Amino acid sequence: TRERRRQATHPAKVKPELVADAPSQVWTWDITKLRGPAKGIWYHLYVLIDIYSRYNPGWILAAAEDSVLARDFIDEAIARNGQIPHTVHADRGTSMTSQPVSALLANLGVTRTHSRPRISDDNPFSEAQFKTLKYLHDFPGSFPNLSAARAYCDGFFAEYNHVHRHSGIGWHTPASVHFATTGPIDAARQQTLDTARAAHPERFARRPRPPQIPGHSWINQPTAELQKT
């Protein structure tokens, strides 16, 4: 029948279910457009994010989208990171599914996964960060040139990685989680809480603890796993 032929020609895409319990296990990446100085001029922002630490191991801004540029961008980010991720996830854009990117990841032994068509929830970390960027109070409606756009992004990613304390990772910075420097910070926080409890024990029913980093970070956590948490 026509319906059977349609299903055979367009098989259902698999729902990605990815989990990380440490940095450098699962990265996602995407490309978004930033408006340039005139109609039809766009700058293309390529961004990688680690789903466990929320750290950006790499970003670049270019005048065009290009699969070879995307390949080199990912390759250089992995080299800087000093550790090859197990999985790199992306949507089904042209660069994401391109031969240069696919060949690079295959040569490195990296598992490549993709979102289902038109389902933004399959790449939530990249989507959320782009929304954070574009909803900043000082985000301009357009940039006068590529240099100005790069300068703005440089400030954003420096702040995001090294200053911003993220509620989803125990109010640590992404860089602190990614490079495992949270221990002394948590110890100092615990000392502060213990001092407060000693000074005012009537305010605490039990020993207070600082916020914890979740043990796992998921894309599309299965229902069975949700019930365990």
CSV table of C-alpha atoms in Angstrom, one decimal:
chain,number,residue,atom,x,y,z
A,1,THR,CA,0.0,0.0,0.0
A,2,ARG,CA,1.0,3.7,-0.3
A,3,GLU,CA,1.3,3.9,3.5
A,4,ARG,CA,3.7,0.9,3.6
A,5,ARG,CA,5.8,2.3,0.8
A,6,ARG,CA,6.0,5.7,2.7
A,7,GLN,CA,7.1,4.0,5.8
A,8,ALA,CA,9.7,1.9,4.0
A,9,THR,CA,11.1,5.0,2.2
A,10,HIS,CA,11.1,7.2,5.4
A,11,PRO,CA,11.9,5.0,8.4
A,12,ALA,CA,11.3,6.5,11.8
A,13,LYS,CA,14.4,8.2,13.3
A,14,VAL,CA,15.6,6.9,16.6
A,15,LYS,CA,15.1,9.0,19.7
A,16,PRO,CA,18.5,9.7,21.1
A,17,GLU,CA,19.0,8.8,24.8
A,18,LEU,CA,22.4,10.0,26.0
A,19,VAL,CA,23.9,10.1,29.5
A,20,ALA,CA,27.1,11.5,31.0
A,21,ASP,CA,28.4,11.0,34.5
A,22,ALA,CA,31.6,13.0,34.1
A,23,PRO,CA,33.0,15.7,31.8
A,24,SER,CA,34.3,14.9,28.3
A,25,GLN,CA,31.9,12.0,27.7
A,26,VAL,CA,29.1,13.6,25.7
A,27,TRP,CA,29.3,16.8,23.7
A,28,THR,CA,26.7,18.4,21.6
A,29,TRP,CA,27.1,21.1,19.0
A,30,ASP,CA,25.1,23.4,16.8
A,31,ILE,CA,25.3,26.4,14.6
A,32,THR,CA,23.2,29.6,15.0
A,33,LYS,CA,23.0,32.7,13.0
A,34,LEU,CA,23.8,36.2,14.2
A,35,ARG,CA,22.5,39.2,12.2
A,36,GLY,CA,25.1,41.3,10.3
A,37,PRO,CA,25.0,44.9,9.3
A,38,ALA,CA,22.6,44.6,6.3
A,39,LYS,CA,19.8,42.4,5.1
A,40,GLY,CA,20.9,39.0,4.1
A,41,ILE,CA,24.2,39.2,5.9
A,42,TRP,CA,24.6,36.6,8.7
A,43,TYR,CA,27.4,35.4,10.8
A,44,HIS,CA,27.5,31.7,11.8
A,45,LEU,CA,28.3,30.8,15.4
A,46,TYR,CA,29.5,27.2,15.9
A,47,VAL,CA,29.4,26.0,19.5
A,48,LEU,CA,30.3,22.8,21.4
A,49,ILE,CA,29.0,22.2,24.9
A,50,ASP,CA,29.7,19.4,27.3
A,51,ILE,CA,26.4,18.1,28.7
A,52,TYR,CA,27.8,17.2,32.1
A,53,SER,CA,29.9,20.2,32.9
A,54,ARG,CA,28.1,22.7,30.7
A,55,TYR,CA,31.5,23.9,29.6
A,56,ASN,CA,32.1,25.1,26.1
A,57,PRO,CA,35.3,23.3,24.8
A,58,GLY,CA,35.1,25.4,21.6
A,59,TRP,CA,33.3,28.0,19.6
A,60,ILE,CA,34.1,29.9,16.4
A,61,LEU,CA,32.3,32.6,14.4
A,62,ALA,CA,32.5,32.6,10.6
A,63,ALA,CA,31.0,34.4,7.7
A,64,ALA,CA,29.6,31.2,6.3
A,65,GLU,CA,28.6,27.7,7.2
A,66,ASP,CA,31.2,25.2,5.9
A,67,SER,CA,31.6,21.5,6.6
A,68,VAL,CA,35.4,21.6,6.4
A,69,LEU,CA,35.5,24.5,8.8
A,70,ALA,CA,33.2,22.5,11.1
A,71,ARG,CA,35.5,19.5,10.9
A,72,ASP,CA,38.5,21.6,11.8
A,73,PHE,CA,36.6,23.3,14.6
A,74,ILE,CA,35.7,20.0,16.3
A,75,ASP,CA,39.2,18.6,15.7
A,76,GLU,CA,40.9,21.5,17.3
A,77,ALA,CA,38.5,21.6,20.3
A,78,ILE,CA,39.1,17.9,21.0
A,79,ALA,CA,42.9,18.5,20.8
A,80,ARG,CA,42.7,21.4,23.3
A,81,ASN,CA,40.5,19.4,25.6
A,82,GLY,CA,43.1,16.7,25.8
A,83,GLN,CA,40.5,14.0,26.0
A,84,ILE,CA,38.3,12.6,23.2
A,85,PRO,CA,34.6,12.5,24.0
A,86,HIS,CA,32.8,9.2,23.7
A,87,THR,CA,29.8,10.8,21.9
A,88,VAL,CA,29.3,14.0,19.8
A,89,HIS,CA,25.6,14.8,19.3
A,90,ALA,CA,24.0,17.3,16.9
A,91,ASP,CA,20.9,17.9,14.8
A,92,ARG,CA,20.7,17.0,11.2
A,93,GLY,CA,22.0,20.1,9.6
A,94,THR,CA,24.2,20.1,6.5
A,95,SER,CA,27.5,20.5,8.4
A,96,MET,CA,26.5,18.1,11.1
A,97,THR,CA,25.8,15.2,8.7
A,98,SER,CA,28.6,16.1,6.3
A,99,GLN,CA,31.3,13.7,5.2
A,100,PRO,CA,34.2,15.7,6.6
A,101,VAL,CA,32.7,15.8,10.1
A,102,SER,CA,31.6,12.1,9.9
A,103,ALA,CA,35.0,11.0,8.8
A,104,LEU,CA,36.8,12.9,11.6
A,105,LEU,CA,34.6,11.4,14.3
A,106,ALA,CA,34.9,7.9,12.8
A,107,ASN,CA,38.7,8.2,12.7
A,108,LEU,CA,38.7,9.3,16.3
A,109,GLY,CA,36.4,6.5,17.4
A,110,VAL,CA,33.7,8.9,18.5
A,111,THR,CA,30.1,7.8,18.4
A,112,ARG,CA,28.0,10.2,16.3
A,113,THR,CA,24.3,10.7,17.1
A,114,HIS,CA,21.7,13.0,15.7
A,115,SER,CA,18.4,14.6,16.7
A,116,ARG,CA,15.2,13.5,15.1
A,117,PRO,CA,14.0,16.0,12.5
A,118,ARG,CA,12.3,19.1,13.8
A,119,ILE,CA,12.6,18.1,17.5
A,120,SER,CA,14.6,20.7,19.3
A,121,ASP,CA,14.3,18.8,22.6
A,122,ASP,CA,16.7,16.3,21.2
A,123,ASN,CA,19.5,18.9,21.5
A,124,PRO,CA,18.4,20.8,24.6
A,125,PHE,CA,21.8,22.0,25.9
A,126,SER,CA,22.8,23.7,22.7
A,127,GLU,CA,19.3,25.2,22.2
A,128,ALA,CA,19.2,26.5,25.8
A,129,GLN,CA,22.6,28.2,25.5
A,130,PHE,CA,21.7,29.9,22.2
A,131,LYS,CA,18.6,31.2,23.9
A,132,THR,CA,20.6,32.4,26.9
A,133,LEU,CA,22.9,34.3,24.5
A,134,LYS,CA,20.2,35.9,22.4
A,135,TYR,CA,18.1,37.0,25.4
A,136,LEU,CA,20.8,38.8,27.2
A,137,HIS,CA,19.8,42.4,27.9
A,138,ASP,CA,22.7,43.8,25.9
A,139,PHE,CA,22.5,41.4,23.0
A,140,PRO,CA,22.4,43.7,19.9
A,141,GLY,CA,19.9,43.3,17.1
A,142,SER,CA,22.7,43.2,14.6
A,143,PHE,CA,26.5,43.5,14.5
A,144,PRO,CA,28.3,46.0,12.4
A,145,ASN,CA,31.0,43.5,11.3
A,146,LEU,CA,32.5,40.1,12.0
A,147,SER,CA,35.1,41.5,14.5
A,148,ALA,CA,32.4,43.1,16.6
A,149,ALA,CA,30.4,39.9,16.7
A,150,ARG,CA,33.4,37.9,17.7
A,151,ALA,CA,34.3,40.3,20.5
A,152,TYR,CA,30.8,40.0,21.9
A,153,CYS,CA,30.9,36.2,21.7
A,154,ASP,CA,34.3,36.2,23.3
A,155,GLY,CA,33.0,38.1,26.3
A,156,PHE,CA,29.9,35.9,26.5
A,157,PHE,CA,31.8,32.6,26.5
A,158,ALA,CA,34.4,33.8,28.9
A,159,GLU,CA,31.7,34.8,31.4
A,160,TYR,CA,29.7,31.7,30.8
A,161,ASN,CA,32.5,29.3,31.3
A,162,HIS,CA,34.5,30.9,34.1
A,163,VAL,CA,32.2,33.3,36.0
A,164,HIS,CA,28.6,32.2,35.6
A,165,ARG,CA,27.5,29.8,38.4
A,166,HIS,CA,25.0,27.4,37.0
A,167,SER,CA,22.1,26.1,39.0
A,168,GLY,CA,22.2,22.8,37.2
A,169,ILE,CA,25.7,22.0,38.4
A,170,GLY,CA,25.5,22.8,42.1
A,171,TRP,CA,26.1,26.6,41.5
A,172,HIS,CA,29.6,26.0,40.2
A,173,THR,CA,31.1,27.4,37.0
A,174,PRO,CA,31.2,25.1,34.0
A,175,ALA,CA,35.0,25.4,33.9
A,176,SER,CA,35.3,24.4,37.6
A,177,VAL,CA,33.2,21.2,36.9
A,178,HIS,CA,35.0,20.4,33.7
A,179,PHE,CA,38.5,20.7,35.1
A,180,ALA,CA,37.6,19.1,38.5
A,181,THR,CA,38.3,22.1,40.8
A,182,THR,CA,35.0,21.9,42.7
A,183,GLY,CA,36.4,20.0,45.7
A,184,PRO,CA,38.0,23.0,47.6
A,185,ILE,CA,35.0,25.1,46.7
A,186,ASP,CA,32.5,22.6,48.2
A,187,ALA,CA,34.7,22.2,51.3
A,188,ALA,CA,34.7,26.0,51.9
A,189,ARG,CA,31.0,26.1,51.4
A,190,GLN,CA,30.5,23.3,53.9
A,191,GLN,CA,32.8,25.2,56.4
A,192,THR,CA,30.6,28.3,56.0
A,193,LEU,CA,27.4,26.3,56.6
A,194,ASP,CA,28.9,24.5,59.6
A,195,THR,CA,30.0,27.8,61.1
A,196,ALA,CA,26.5,29.2,60.6
A,197,ARG,CA,25.0,26.1,62.3
A,198,ALA,CA,27.3,26.4,65.2
A,199,ALA,CA,26.4,30.0,65.8
A,200,HIS,CA,22.7,29.4,65.4
A,201,PRO,CA,21.8,25.7,66.0
A,202,GLU,CA,18.2,26.5,66.5
A,203,ARG,CA,17.9,27.4,62.8
A,204,PHE,CA,18.9,24.0,61.6
A,205,ALA,CA,17.1,20.7,62.1
A,206,ARG,CA,20.0,18.9,60.5
A,207,ARG,CA,23.5,19.6,59.2
A,208,PRO,CA,23.2,21.8,56.1
A,209,ARG,CA,24.9,20.7,52.9
A,210,PRO,CA,26.0,22.7,49.9
A,211,PRO,CA,24.3,22.1,46.6
A,212,GLN,CA,25.5,18.9,44.9
A,213,ILE,CA,26.4,18.3,41.3
A,214,PRO,CA,24.0,15.8,39.8
A,215,GLY,CA,25.5,12.4,39.2
A,216,HIS,CA,24.2,12.1,35.7
A,217,SER,CA,23.2,14.5,32.9
A,218,TRP,CA,20.8,13.2,30.2
A,219,ILE,CA,19.4,13.9,26.8
A,220,ASN,CA,16.0,12.2,26.8
A,221,GLN,CA,16.2,10.4,30.1
A,222,PRO,CA,14.1,7.2,29.8
A,223,THR,CA,11.1,6.9,32.0
A,224,ALA,CA,12.6,3.9,33.9
A,225,GLU,CA,15.7,6.0,34.8
A,226,LEU,CA,13.5,8.9,35.9
A,227,GLN,CA,11.7,6.6,38.3
A,228,LYS,CA,15.0,5.7,39.9
A,229,THR,CA,15.9,9.3,40.7
